[in-house]
XYZ file of C-alpha atoms in Angstrom:
762
model
C -35.551 14.377 -17.884
C -35.089 17.733 -16.172
C -35.427 20.929 -18.154
C -32.555 23.375 -18.126
C -32.238 26.929 -19.220
C -29.504 28.534 -21.210
C -26.615 26.625 -19.826
C -25.114 23.201 -19.460
C -25.811 21.462 -16.235
C -23.213 19.955 -14.013
C -23.985 17.923 -11.042
C -23.025 17.954 -7.469
C -19.705 16.765 -6.407
C -20.196 14.187 -3.740
C -17.558 13.823 -1.126
C -15.411 11.538 -3.208
C -16.703 8.267 -1.930
C -14.372 7.111 0.752
C -13.505 3.513 0.302
C -15.564 0.895 2.039
C -12.823 -1.090 3.687
C -13.985 -4.588 4.456
C -11.002 -5.992 6.269
C -12.032 -9.622 6.180
C -8.720 -10.548 4.621
C -5.348 -8.999 4.031
C -2.100 -9.988 2.399
C 0.374 -8.084 4.532
C 2.219 -11.169 5.711
C 4.060 -13.102 3.068
C 5.295 -15.916 5.283
C 2.519 -18.228 4.103
C -0.083 -18.378 1.334
C -1.545 -14.987 0.470
C -5.118 -14.624 1.641
C -7.277 -13.226 -1.141
C -10.283 -11.037 -0.377
C -13.542 -13.026 -0.299
C -16.323 -11.377 -2.353
C -19.385 -10.336 -0.375
C -21.865 -10.602 -3.259
C -22.278 -11.563 -6.909
C -21.217 -8.134 -8.162
C -17.930 -8.339 -6.301
C -17.388 -11.931 -7.416
C -17.888 -11.083 -11.094
C -15.408 -8.223 -10.864
C -12.870 -10.286 -8.947
C -13.183 -13.175 -11.425
C -12.393 -10.747 -14.221
C -9.358 -9.364 -12.381
C -8.194 -12.889 -11.523
C -8.390 -14.008 -15.140
C -6.768 -10.994 -16.764
C -4.680 -9.149 -14.158
C -3.578 -11.485 -11.352
C -0.726 -13.111 -13.278
C 1.179 -9.808 -13.189
C -0.497 -7.884 -10.375
C -1.537 -10.167 -7.502
C 0.939 -11.226 -4.872
C 0.670 -14.993 -4.458
C -0.668 -15.584 -7.986
C 2.166 -14.177 -10.098
C 3.234 -16.112 -13.189
C 6.807 -15.990 -14.502
C 7.800 -13.085 -12.265
C 9.262 -12.699 -8.794
C 7.312 -9.597 -7.798
C 4.304 -7.713 -9.047
C 4.750 -5.420 -12.041
C 5.022 -1.679 -11.391
C 4.498 -2.137 -7.638
C 0.849 -3.145 -8.160
C 0.318 -6.424 -6.338
C -3.260 -6.300 -5.018
C -5.379 -6.666 -8.149
C -7.826 -9.070 -6.465
C -7.963 -7.365 -3.067
C -11.167 -5.440 -3.712
C -11.214 -3.856 -0.266
C -7.739 -2.405 -0.740
C -8.447 -1.232 -4.284
C -11.369 0.777 -2.938
C -9.075 2.386 -0.387
C -6.583 3.497 -3.040
C -7.759 6.428 -5.231
C -4.742 5.803 -7.435
C -6.494 2.574 -8.536
C -10.243 3.034 -8.037
C -12.497 6.063 -7.589
C -15.602 4.501 -6.026
C -18.738 5.235 -8.017
C -16.858 6.553 -11.063
C -15.392 3.838 -13.316
C -14.133 6.185 -16.041
C -12.072 8.070 -13.444
C -10.562 4.816 -12.101
C -7.143 3.963 -13.533
C -7.666 0.224 -13.210
C -10.713 0.553 -15.452
C -9.139 3.065 -17.833
C -6.146 0.923 -18.783
C -8.361 -2.097 -19.414
C -11.114 -0.452 -21.429
C -8.528 1.558 -23.375
C -6.800 -1.627 -24.515
C -3.530 -1.000 -22.644
C -3.921 -3.899 -20.244
C -3.400 -6.803 -19.950
C -0.013 -5.695 -21.237
C 1.092 -9.124 -22.461
C -2.071 -9.382 -24.577
C -1.866 -5.757 -25.699
C 1.740 -6.253 -26.882
C 1.087 -9.634 -28.509
C 3.241 -11.558 -26.045
C 0.512 -13.883 -24.815
C -1.955 -16.284 -26.361
C -4.551 -15.240 -23.796
C -7.604 -13.276 -24.874
C -8.391 -9.689 -24.016
C -11.255 -9.072 -21.570
C -14.685 -9.472 -23.131
C -17.353 -6.773 -23.131
C -19.214 -8.693 -20.420
C -16.097 -8.890 -18.230
C -15.378 -5.187 -18.640
C -18.988 -4.457 -17.770
C -18.617 -6.541 -14.589
C -15.700 -4.347 -13.528
C -17.642 -1.201 -14.413
C -20.678 -2.331 -12.417
C -18.616 -3.098 -9.317
C -16.856 0.277 -9.351
C -20.143 2.072 -10.016
C -21.841 0.515 -7.002
C -18.772 0.495 -4.755
C -19.436 3.622 -2.766
C -19.301 4.110 0.962
C -17.418 5.704 3.789
C -15.132 4.363 6.441
C -15.554 6.070 9.769
C -12.242 7.154 11.256
C -11.965 10.171 13.514
C -9.833 12.950 12.040
C -6.534 13.500 13.796
C -6.468 17.259 14.232
C -2.983 18.838 14.287
C -3.560 20.172 17.808
C -4.383 16.676 19.098
C -1.335 15.239 17.374
C 0.876 17.942 18.845
C -0.554 17.371 22.319
C 0.451 13.697 22.179
C 3.977 14.621 21.065
C 4.145 17.398 23.654
C 3.134 15.026 26.451
C 5.659 12.459 25.290
C 8.442 15.034 25.014
C 7.886 16.225 28.580
C 7.869 12.646 29.849
C 11.503 12.258 28.746
C 14.543 13.110 30.842
C 15.426 16.748 30.337
C 18.778 16.046 28.675
C 17.073 14.118 25.830
C 14.492 16.723 24.870
C 16.642 19.026 22.726
C 17.585 16.226 20.329
C 14.184 14.507 20.228
C 12.196 14.564 16.974
C 9.008 12.868 15.737
C 7.646 11.289 12.576
C 3.910 10.760 12.214
C 1.617 8.360 10.372
C -1.602 10.104 11.448
C -2.491 11.158 7.911
C -2.509 7.473 6.885
C -4.385 6.135 9.893
C -6.983 8.882 9.392
C -7.617 7.803 5.808
C -8.970 4.372 6.677
C -5.805 2.287 6.542
C -6.304 -1.072 8.267
C -4.260 -2.083 11.308
C -2.421 -4.620 9.149
C -1.416 -1.858 6.737
C -0.402 0.427 9.584
C 1.922 -2.241 10.983
C 3.683 -2.471 7.614
C 4.075 1.320 7.531
C 5.360 1.501 11.120
C 7.957 -1.162 10.482
C 8.839 0.402 7.129
C 9.531 3.755 8.783
C 11.723 2.190 11.474
C 13.603 0.149 8.873
C 14.318 3.306 6.865
C 15.559 5.119 9.966
C 17.921 2.239 10.778
C 19.077 2.204 7.160
C 20.049 5.874 7.489
C 21.887 5.531 10.789
C 25.649 5.578 11.337
C 25.261 4.399 14.945
C 26.243 0.877 15.996
C 22.980 0.339 17.916
C 19.647 -0.275 16.214
C 16.500 1.742 16.797
C 13.921 -0.656 18.227
C 10.345 -0.567 17.037
C 8.743 -1.145 20.430
C 10.724 1.700 21.991
C 9.845 4.436 19.497
C 6.116 3.981 18.791
C 4.019 6.400 20.851
C 0.526 7.871 20.774
C -2.888 6.397 21.453
C -3.232 5.189 17.854
C 0.419 4.145 17.582
C 0.988 6.470 14.667
C 3.776 8.605 16.139
C 7.433 7.559 15.965
C 9.849 9.174 18.396
C 13.484 9.443 17.386
C 16.538 10.998 18.950
C 19.206 12.510 16.719
C 21.935 11.027 18.906
C 20.587 7.487 18.377
C 20.955 7.958 14.606
C 24.244 9.864 14.777
C 22.448 12.794 13.120
C 23.221 16.427 13.879
C 20.688 19.234 14.440
C 22.086 20.803 11.260
C 21.229 17.662 9.300
C 17.671 17.758 10.657
C 17.391 21.380 9.532
C 18.480 20.301 6.057
C 15.821 17.567 6.039
C 13.016 19.972 6.940
C 14.282 22.623 4.486
C 12.359 20.818 1.769
C 9.375 19.682 3.855
C 6.129 20.932 2.248
C 3.624 19.964 4.986
C 4.707 22.106 7.915
C 1.750 23.126 10.099
C 1.918 25.478 13.068
C -1.404 25.437 14.963
C -0.274 28.572 16.810
C -0.741 27.180 20.302
C 1.393 27.101 23.433
C 2.279 23.411 23.176
C 3.682 23.744 19.670
C 5.608 26.836 20.762
C 7.012 24.945 23.754
C 8.137 22.031 21.551
C 9.906 24.406 19.184
C 11.659 26.046 22.112
C 12.789 22.809 23.705
C 14.018 21.178 20.463
C 15.569 24.343 18.968
C 14.027 23.731 15.542
C 11.023 25.345 13.908
C 9.647 21.938 12.949
C 10.325 19.072 15.391
C 8.018 16.639 13.570
C 7.456 15.497 9.969
C 5.334 12.895 8.221
C 6.786 9.406 7.967
C 5.379 8.687 4.494
C 6.995 11.857 3.130
C 10.319 10.820 4.656
C 9.735 7.279 3.394
C 9.726 8.669 -0.137
C 12.437 11.331 0.057
C 14.697 9.711 2.633
C 15.191 6.688 0.394
C 16.119 8.680 -2.722
C 18.662 11.171 -3.950
C 19.563 13.770 -2.794
C 18.354 13.201 0.773
C 19.506 9.578 1.008
C 23.149 10.414 0.278
C 23.025 13.575 2.387
C 21.774 11.779 5.493
C 24.320 8.969 5.168
C 27.104 11.401 4.280
C 28.019 9.567 1.083
C 30.771 10.972 -1.187
C 30.085 11.679 -4.858
C 32.339 8.899 -6.209
C 32.879 5.214 -5.516
C 36.525 6.088 -4.875
C 35.303 8.373 -2.097
C 33.223 5.508 -0.676
C 36.358 3.343 -0.517
C 38.234 6.086 1.317
C 35.333 6.511 3.738
C 35.243 2.773 4.461
C 39.055 2.526 4.498
C 39.693 -0.101 1.840
C 40.895 -0.209 -1.772
C 39.092 -2.337 -4.341
C 41.960 -2.533 -6.846
C 44.462 -3.555 -4.165
C 42.082 -6.254 -2.919
C 41.611 -7.616 -6.448
C 45.371 -7.601 -7.084
C 45.930 -9.427 -3.792
C 43.087 -11.787 -4.696
C 41.331 -10.888 -1.472
C 37.912 -10.821 -3.120
C 35.178 -13.288 -3.985
C 33.420 -13.082 -7.335
C 30.463 -14.651 -9.120
C 29.455 -13.846 -12.654
C 26.264 -14.776 -14.449
C 24.770 -14.313 -17.856
C 21.701 -12.483 -16.609
C 20.363 -11.369 -13.223
C 17.018 -10.177 -11.968
C 18.156 -6.568 -12.348
C 20.775 -6.418 -15.101
C 19.698 -6.819 -18.729
C 23.082 -8.270 -19.740
C 25.690 -10.392 -17.957
C 26.699 -9.264 -14.495
C 29.562 -9.714 -12.061
C 29.324 -9.360 -8.282
C 32.321 -9.026 -5.991
C 32.756 -9.174 -2.195
C 35.279 -7.186 -0.136
C 35.927 -7.170 3.590
C 35.529 -3.905 5.519
C 35.813 -3.019 9.191
C 32.055 -3.116 9.822
C 31.455 -6.340 7.883
C 31.063 -6.691 4.125
C 31.106 -4.667 0.933
C 29.566 -6.065 -2.238
C 29.764 -4.372 -5.612
C 28.585 -5.272 -9.084
C 29.902 -4.646 -12.566
C 27.058 -4.081 -15.007
C 27.114 -3.988 -18.795
C 24.982 -2.594 -21.587
C 25.878 -5.521 -23.878
C 27.447 -8.994 -23.876
C 29.948 -8.717 -26.690
C 33.641 -7.859 -26.913
C 35.131 -6.590 -23.671
C 31.656 -6.707 -22.085
C 31.402 -10.487 -22.388
C 32.436 -12.008 -19.056
C 32.765 -15.484 -20.560
C 35.626 -14.133 -22.667
C 36.910 -11.387 -20.374
C 36.694 -12.477 -16.713
C 39.478 -10.200 -15.383
C 39.501 -6.519 -14.585
C 38.288 -3.893 -14.351
C 41.133 -2.748 -16.558
C 44.654 -4.095 -16.335
C 45.054 -4.764 -12.612
C 47.429 -7.732 -12.613
C 49.964 -6.553 -15.205
C 52.334 -9.517 -14.897
C 51.136 -10.942 -18.221
C 48.751 -9.884 -20.985
C 45.898 -9.593 -18.495
C 44.491 -6.519 -20.237
C 43.470 -8.710 -23.168
C 41.134 -10.569 -20.811
C 39.851 -7.549 -18.888
C 36.225 -6.482 -19.069
C 34.982 -2.908 -19.464
C 31.908 -2.213 -17.367
C 29.344 0.570 -17.790
C 28.580 1.017 -14.118
C 27.979 -0.704 -10.829
C 25.891 -1.038 -7.701
C 27.361 -1.431 -4.234
C 25.938 -2.694 -0.942
C 27.714 -2.631 2.392
C 26.930 -3.210 6.031
C 26.339 -0.203 8.245
C 27.673 -0.249 11.828
C 24.242 -1.404 13.099
C 24.020 -4.305 10.602
C 21.580 -2.666 8.186
C 22.701 -1.945 4.637
C 23.728 1.094 2.587
C 23.531 1.343 -1.205
C 25.343 3.187 -3.999
C 25.056 3.370 -7.805
C 27.934 4.612 -9.932
C 29.141 5.078 -13.480
C 32.181 3.221 -14.808
C 34.230 6.305 -13.932
C 33.052 6.030 -10.329
C 30.719 9.034 -10.348
C 27.545 8.652 -8.306
C 24.260 7.897 -10.084
C 20.878 8.583 -8.438
C 19.240 6.157 -10.901
C 20.637 3.393 -13.025
C 20.162 3.643 -16.819
C 17.234 1.412 -17.786
C 19.124 0.058 -20.796
C 21.524 -1.568 -18.319
C 19.529 -2.283 -15.151
C 15.811 -2.282 -14.404
C 13.529 -2.568 -11.393
C 10.298 -4.179 -12.692
C 8.543 -3.363 -9.430
C 8.658 0.396 -10.070
C 6.497 2.368 -12.485
C 9.520 3.987 -14.125
C 11.493 0.695 -14.222
C 14.580 2.642 -13.102
C 16.746 1.316 -10.286
C 16.712 4.263 -7.861
C 19.566 4.369 -5.390
C 18.223 3.436 -1.986
C 14.572 2.512 -2.431
C 15.006 -0.013 -5.272
C 17.865 -1.688 -3.443
C 15.824 -1.986 -0.249
C 13.049 -3.697 -2.164
C 15.335 -6.154 -3.935
C 17.459 -6.954 -0.878
C 14.704 -7.248 1.722
C 16.356 -10.464 2.947
C 19.875 -9.072 2.698
C 22.287 -10.442 0.124
C 20.795 -12.657 -2.573
C 22.047 -16.031 -3.733
C 24.156 -16.128 -6.884
C 25.419 -19.019 -8.998
C 28.692 -18.394 -10.843
C 28.722 -19.133 -14.601
C 32.266 -17.870 -15.207
C 34.713 -20.159 -13.395
C 33.128 -23.421 -14.646
C 33.512 -22.110 -18.191
C 37.087 -20.844 -17.899
C 39.054 -22.907 -15.352
C 38.962 -26.125 -17.409
C 39.030 -24.408 -20.816
C 42.620 -24.477 -22.117
C 41.820 -21.890 -24.744
C 42.555 -19.427 -21.928
C 46.183 -18.973 -20.735
C 47.077 -20.733 -17.500
C 47.594 -17.377 -15.728
C 44.022 -16.374 -16.551
C 42.655 -19.696 -15.398
C 44.667 -19.565 -12.172
C 43.454 -16.041 -11.300
C 39.857 -16.941 -12.082
C 40.109 -20.002 -9.856
C 41.509 -17.911 -6.995
C 38.907 -15.124 -7.039
C 35.830 -17.040 -8.233
C 35.216 -19.447 -5.317
C 33.332 -22.715 -5.479
C 29.573 -22.558 -5.048
C 29.604 -23.869 -1.480
C 32.117 -21.259 -0.356
C 30.230 -18.408 -2.072
C 26.921 -19.633 -0.663
C 28.430 -19.540 2.793
C 29.614 -15.940 2.397
C 26.252 -14.794 1.090
C 24.388 -16.560 3.887
C 26.671 -15.128 6.545
C 26.168 -11.590 5.215
C 22.420 -12.086 4.831
C 22.272 -13.333 8.410
C 24.015 -10.146 9.558
C 21.282 -8.059 8.003
C 18.428 -10.290 9.168
C 19.853 -10.303 12.683
C 19.844 -6.494 12.670
C 16.218 -6.496 11.509
C 15.304 -8.880 14.323
C 17.155 -6.834 16.955
C 15.166 -3.800 15.802
C 11.933 -5.750 16.283
C 11.211 -5.874 12.545
C 9.839 -8.815 10.579
C 11.854 -9.146 7.374
C 9.044 -11.200 5.820
C 6.385 -8.554 6.394
C 5.081 -7.221 3.083
C 2.097 -5.361 1.739
C 0.797 -7.133 -1.371
C 4.317 -8.258 -2.214
C 5.886 -4.871 -1.495
C 8.807 -4.774 0.924
C 7.940 -2.509 3.878
C 10.082 0.531 2.970
C 8.752 0.439 -0.584
C 5.190 0.083 0.727
C 5.568 3.273 2.777
C 7.183 5.128 -0.119
C 4.490 3.958 -2.529
C 1.792 5.140 -0.143
C 3.095 8.676 -0.469
C 2.963 8.512 -4.268
C -0.759 7.790 -4.483
C -3.199 10.198 -6.041
C -5.456 11.785 -3.429
C -9.218 11.892 -3.177
C -11.206 14.128 -0.855
C -10.956 11.710 2.066
C -7.197 11.199 1.886
C -6.597 14.910 1.316
C -8.724 15.752 4.363
C -6.597 13.366 6.447
C -3.482 15.248 5.377
C -4.981 18.489 6.671
C -6.176 16.779 9.846
C -9.816 17.482 9.139
C -12.885 15.548 7.929
C -13.978 15.138 4.296
C -17.164 17.115 4.979
C -15.226 19.973 6.572
C -12.782 20.050 3.685
C -15.599 19.941 1.146
C -17.346 22.864 2.814
C -14.187 24.909 2.560
C -13.431 23.918 -1.024
C -16.923 24.904 -2.131
C -16.060 28.518 -1.510
C -12.336 28.353 -2.132
C -12.383 30.685 -5.120
C -8.923 31.135 -6.568
C -7.088 30.020 -3.419
C -4.975 27.007 -4.227
C -5.632 27.220 -7.944
C -7.225 24.167 -9.522
C -6.568 21.822 -6.582
C -9.858 22.753 -4.896
C -11.798 21.849 -8.026
C -9.898 18.621 -8.639
C -10.348 17.420 -5.068
C -14.040 18.304 -5.075
C -14.698 16.506 -8.359
C -12.290 13.576 -8.434
C -8.642 13.052 -7.558
C -5.508 15.154 -7.584
C -1.969 14.030 -8.301
C 0.599 14.080 -5.519
C 2.839 16.687 -7.148
C -0.070 19.123 -7.506
C -1.203 18.548 -3.934
C 2.308 18.958 -2.561
C 2.794 22.210 -4.479
C -0.529 23.747 -3.446
C -0.789 22.471 0.135
C 0.629 25.632 1.635
C -1.807 27.900 -0.203
C -4.742 26.012 1.285
C -3.717 25.087 4.808
C -4.230 28.464 6.469
C -7.811 28.566 5.214
C -8.734 24.900 5.687
C -7.668 24.705 9.324
C -6.885 27.244 12.008
C -3.112 27.091 11.591
C -0.135 28.732 9.909
C 1.884 27.158 7.116
C 5.593 26.701 7.787
C 7.133 27.375 4.410
C 10.211 25.344 3.398
C 13.341 27.483 3.558
C 14.967 26.259 0.347
C 12.807 23.515 -1.200
C 15.941 21.872 -2.605
C 13.968 18.773 -3.458
C 10.312 18.154 -4.252
C 8.160 15.346 -5.550
C 7.872 17.072 -8.912
C 11.626 17.519 -9.363
C 12.292 13.872 -8.570
C 9.455 12.403 -10.643
C 10.116 14.513 -13.733
C 13.298 12.509 -14.358
C 11.497 9.174 -14.445
C 11.930 7.099 -17.546
C 8.697 5.427 -18.578
C 9.630 2.404 -20.659
C 6.440 1.818 -22.586
C 5.993 0.771 -26.190
C 3.300 3.406 -26.472
C 3.387 6.915 -25.089
C 1.197 7.736 -22.129
C -2.165 9.049 -23.262
C -4.046 10.787 -20.477
C -6.885 13.264 -20.259
C -7.296 15.819 -17.480
C -10.766 17.205 -16.765
C -12.235 19.364 -14.023
C -14.696 22.202 -13.599
C -13.197 25.605 -12.922
C -15.038 26.002 -9.624
C -15.082 23.311 -6.885
C -18.899 23.190 -6.963
C -21.586 24.681 -9.207
C -24.310 27.019 -8.144
C -27.760 26.729 -9.700
C -28.166 29.285 -12.459
C -24.489 30.262 -12.548
C -22.190 29.601 -15.495
C -19.928 26.539 -15.272
C -16.701 26.176 -17.225
C -14.795 22.945 -17.793
C -11.002 22.755 -18.010
C -9.544 20.063 -20.287
C -5.994 19.069 -21.215
C -4.661 16.010 -23.081
C -1.178 14.544 -23.400
C -1.791 13.877 -27.118
C -3.534 15.605 -30.011
C -7.059 14.193 -30.104
C -10.767 14.784 -30.687
C -12.636 15.548 -27.479
C -16.083 14.312 -26.481
C -17.750 15.255 -23.194
C -20.734 13.166 -22.071
C -23.161 14.052 -19.298
C -24.912 11.158 -17.507
C -28.005 12.219 -15.574
C -29.675 10.701 -12.540
C -31.814 8.490 -14.758
C -28.635 7.246 -16.458
C -29.429 9.109 -19.664
C -26.371 10.194 -21.597
C -26.094 13.501 -23.432
C -23.119 14.775 -25.410
C -22.114 18.206 -24.154
C -19.220 18.627 -26.546
C -19.064 18.804 -29.545
C -22.374 20.548 -30.079
C -24.172 22.676 -32.655
C -22.250 25.772 -31.550
C -18.837 24.111 -31.278
C -18.531 21.316 -33.827
C -14.730 21.313 -34.179
C -13.623 19.234 -31.185
C -9.912 18.829 -32.008
C -7.560 19.753 -29.149
C -3.752 19.947 -29.153
C -1.497 18.116 -26.718
C -0.379 20.036 -23.660
C -2.777 22.939 -24.231
C -5.331 23.799 -21.564
C -8.795 24.469 -22.958
C -11.741 26.188 -21.315
C -15.080 24.773 -22.432
C -17.036 26.821 -23.287
C -14.286 29.224 -24.335
C -14.594 32.846 -23.292
C -15.777 33.798 -26.782
C -18.166 30.846 -27.194
C -21.772 31.449 -28.256
C -23.184 29.203 -25.552
C -22.987 28.764 -21.753
C -23.264 25.828 -19.366
C -25.438 26.246 -16.291
C -27.300 24.026 -13.862
C -30.944 24.454 -13.094
C -31.350 22.032 -10.189
C -29.363 20.746 -7.251
C -27.733 17.348 -7.275
C -24.639 15.460 -8.407
C -23.636 15.446 -12.055
C -21.161 13.083 -13.734
C -19.153 14.237 -16.731
C -17.220 11.685 -18.781
C -14.370 12.881 -20.973
C -13.237 10.860 -23.994
C -10.456 11.980 -26.318
C -9.918 10.043 -29.529
C -6.687 10.255 -31.552
C -8.231 9.147 -34.840
C -11.580 10.875 -34.638
C -13.160 7.594 -35.706
C -13.241 5.501 -32.532
C -16.678 6.516 -31.254
C -18.963 4.914 -33.861
C -21.990 4.783 -31.560
C -22.138 8.565 -31.322
C -23.755 10.145 -34.381
C -24.397 13.867 -34.436
C -27.096 15.649 -36.464
C -26.703 19.268 -35.510
C -29.241 20.375 -38.095
C -31.888 18.442 -36.195
C -30.746 19.169 -32.659
C -28.123 21.241 -30.916
C -27.205 18.628 -28.390
C -26.866 14.893 -29.076
C -28.795 12.606 -26.743
C -27.500 9.059 -26.255
C -30.429 7.532 -24.458
C -30.295 5.189 -21.510
C -26.711 4.585 -20.487
C -25.100 1.790 -18.507
C -21.720 3.485 -18.239
C -22.182 5.351 -14.984
C -24.694 4.695 -12.262
C -25.235 8.358 -11.583
C -27.959 10.644 -12.881
C -27.314 14.097 -14.271
C -29.707 16.826 -15.293
C -29.781 17.374 -19.036
C -27.672 20.309 -20.118
C -28.780 22.521 -22.989
C -26.364 24.703 -24.973
C -27.803 28.079 -25.934
C -26.581 31.153 -27.699
C -25.484 33.828 -25.296
C -28.158 36.448 -24.698
C -30.278 34.640 -27.250
C -33.454 32.646 -27.197
C -33.368 29.478 -25.134
C -33.413 26.259 -27.070
C -35.877 23.638 -25.913
C -34.519 20.294 -24.778
C -34.665 17.691 -27.498
C -36.308 14.526 -26.174
C -35.334 12.421 -29.193
C -32.787 9.751 -28.260
C -30.416 7.623 -30.263
C -31.371 3.985 -30.190
C -27.848 2.822 -29.412
C -26.719 2.949 -25.821
C -23.485 4.685 -24.942
C -20.648 2.156 -25.174
C -16.909 2.006 -24.886
C -15.196 2.897 -28.183
C -14.296 0.007 -30.459
C -10.728 1.157 -31.078
C -10.148 1.698 -27.394
C -6.347 1.961 -27.518
C -6.758 5.265 -29.358
C -8.904 6.782 -26.615
C -8.075 8.416 -23.288
C -10.850 8.809 -20.750
C -11.635 10.264 -17.390
C -14.683 11.358 -15.403
C -15.629 13.803 -12.667
C -18.587 14.420 -10.379
C -19.783 17.959 -9.778
C -21.960 19.099 -6.901
C -24.671 21.608 -7.769
C -26.005 23.572 -4.811
């Protein structure tokens, strides 16, 4: 056990272990049985067995039980290689920082067990330990050459000058280099390429499709060339798109300057994953497609009238008690338009009174008027519409009952179980649900009403005329689905291509939403993890806390997006192109998400104030919780000995309030934390709501200032022992006495939030 002087010791922050991607199997294609990753050793097998038993039924494509698609967009629970490549799931070497471990050990997952909806058992201590051991030992680096911005620009520059002169001014590019540089496999990259091209076609008002094979350029096939004319976009629309783009880089070289001059825009290229997120959501989705702000405006744009068609019985309907999206009964309705088909739905918050389709099959409102039709008219709460674009792809629209546009459907009416917020977002949710075009529907209404003489003959006759027989409706749906699938094929896209059950556009969008570790952040700057780490070590106040969070663990997308510009000019030799208006951002979109959980989110944020610690210099930790709780900080040294840093003899009250950022030690504290030797330190943060969920930790501050926990199995990293001392006072010797009990997960885990960081001491 190392001896420290008057401060607490924090360890070195390793380059956050880049995932070891063993691409022996992959589940991108969903045309046949999903191929599950084959464990390479007993440690991997034990972890995968645990995930198979407790997680696969909701979170593994190909092994789902009682659900069509994976919950919350997480469909690769058994694909260990992919989990290691996703810092939003696993932080290699640090179990307590890994979300997949946190939700299990905290008693939040498996959700069906946690909520008492399953007779299955919760994971045992041995199974949880198997997962912990795998994450602890799962460290490594994939070797992919960084794609420097200048190299990327050279490839686009060369391509631009290879085009006929008349095409250059309207040529633009989207890049996937940040993804390919962060160790994505070729199978993943193919999903992302096709996803980007599908999104572009879904935002086009041109009658021709954009073909995959004609737009992919670059040596690594991670550049997509587009022409505004091919999409029926204007230069002004492109300028609106880039007005909110937060990743603009100008390497200040002649080739970039030439591209700007030829294309007449300050930013002729953007990232495809960014566009995959924003281009499929409000407000950009509606702006690019030029959609009006009411469903009445949509009808005028498409030159048809829904009420007239219903009155003339020139519609086809199917109603059902419950659909895969709506929580109550639902009605779908087909109209003919010049470019093909228009489908709309009528959705309801309940199934009683005028919202019960089995009693009220007519409407909306009193359309027919020739008899007491209003008595049999339903009253919907909103609707969702799908129609064919001129190129055969599909457009989508959500609206209130009044016709006003909705960017997201209310979760009490409709839900998308594949998204973390459960909300049906206009655009992206629809693309995921309708990846094969229109979906089959079986009508429950006409069979109930047509032969039921309780209903007037006029009602029965109208229902019979607008609710076709199953065979006729099946034919319409198939014909419309074939239109969409034909467009996909003409574009060179495989409609069956998925990534762990995720439709390709959703896969690209979800990629953007991931938390970032050092490796993935470096790829977004176009540099290497080591180069980024070297910069972050001396970042000081530049970029705020992002430098510290990246150096010690992971950073959330909204933080990274916000701070990117403050870092870029120092990380690489380039200027930052600041968005002109920033009318939309990741934070503004995500803040409106509705998390439908039976328990509130309980999360703990932890990082050291500086990206790395210098021997002999004071180190301060920053902590914030989403709930009031009692904080414990544990240091695990290189011999796997655990020591409680907080609370301690000098700070025994460890209660912290929700939403408040705490500095530990505080500026007026009577002790300091410092490191006395170089290395990597791991700090585990635990915050307990009850103050009673950590029974294995017993403090005796009369006997010793700092509680030692003895040999620990929780983290396979060693940290120097940290000793709290009074400021400017006599140093306190390290207490060698250890508690007999090893550090364990708390018994009332659902009351505890946890996280962990690694700190580099140099």
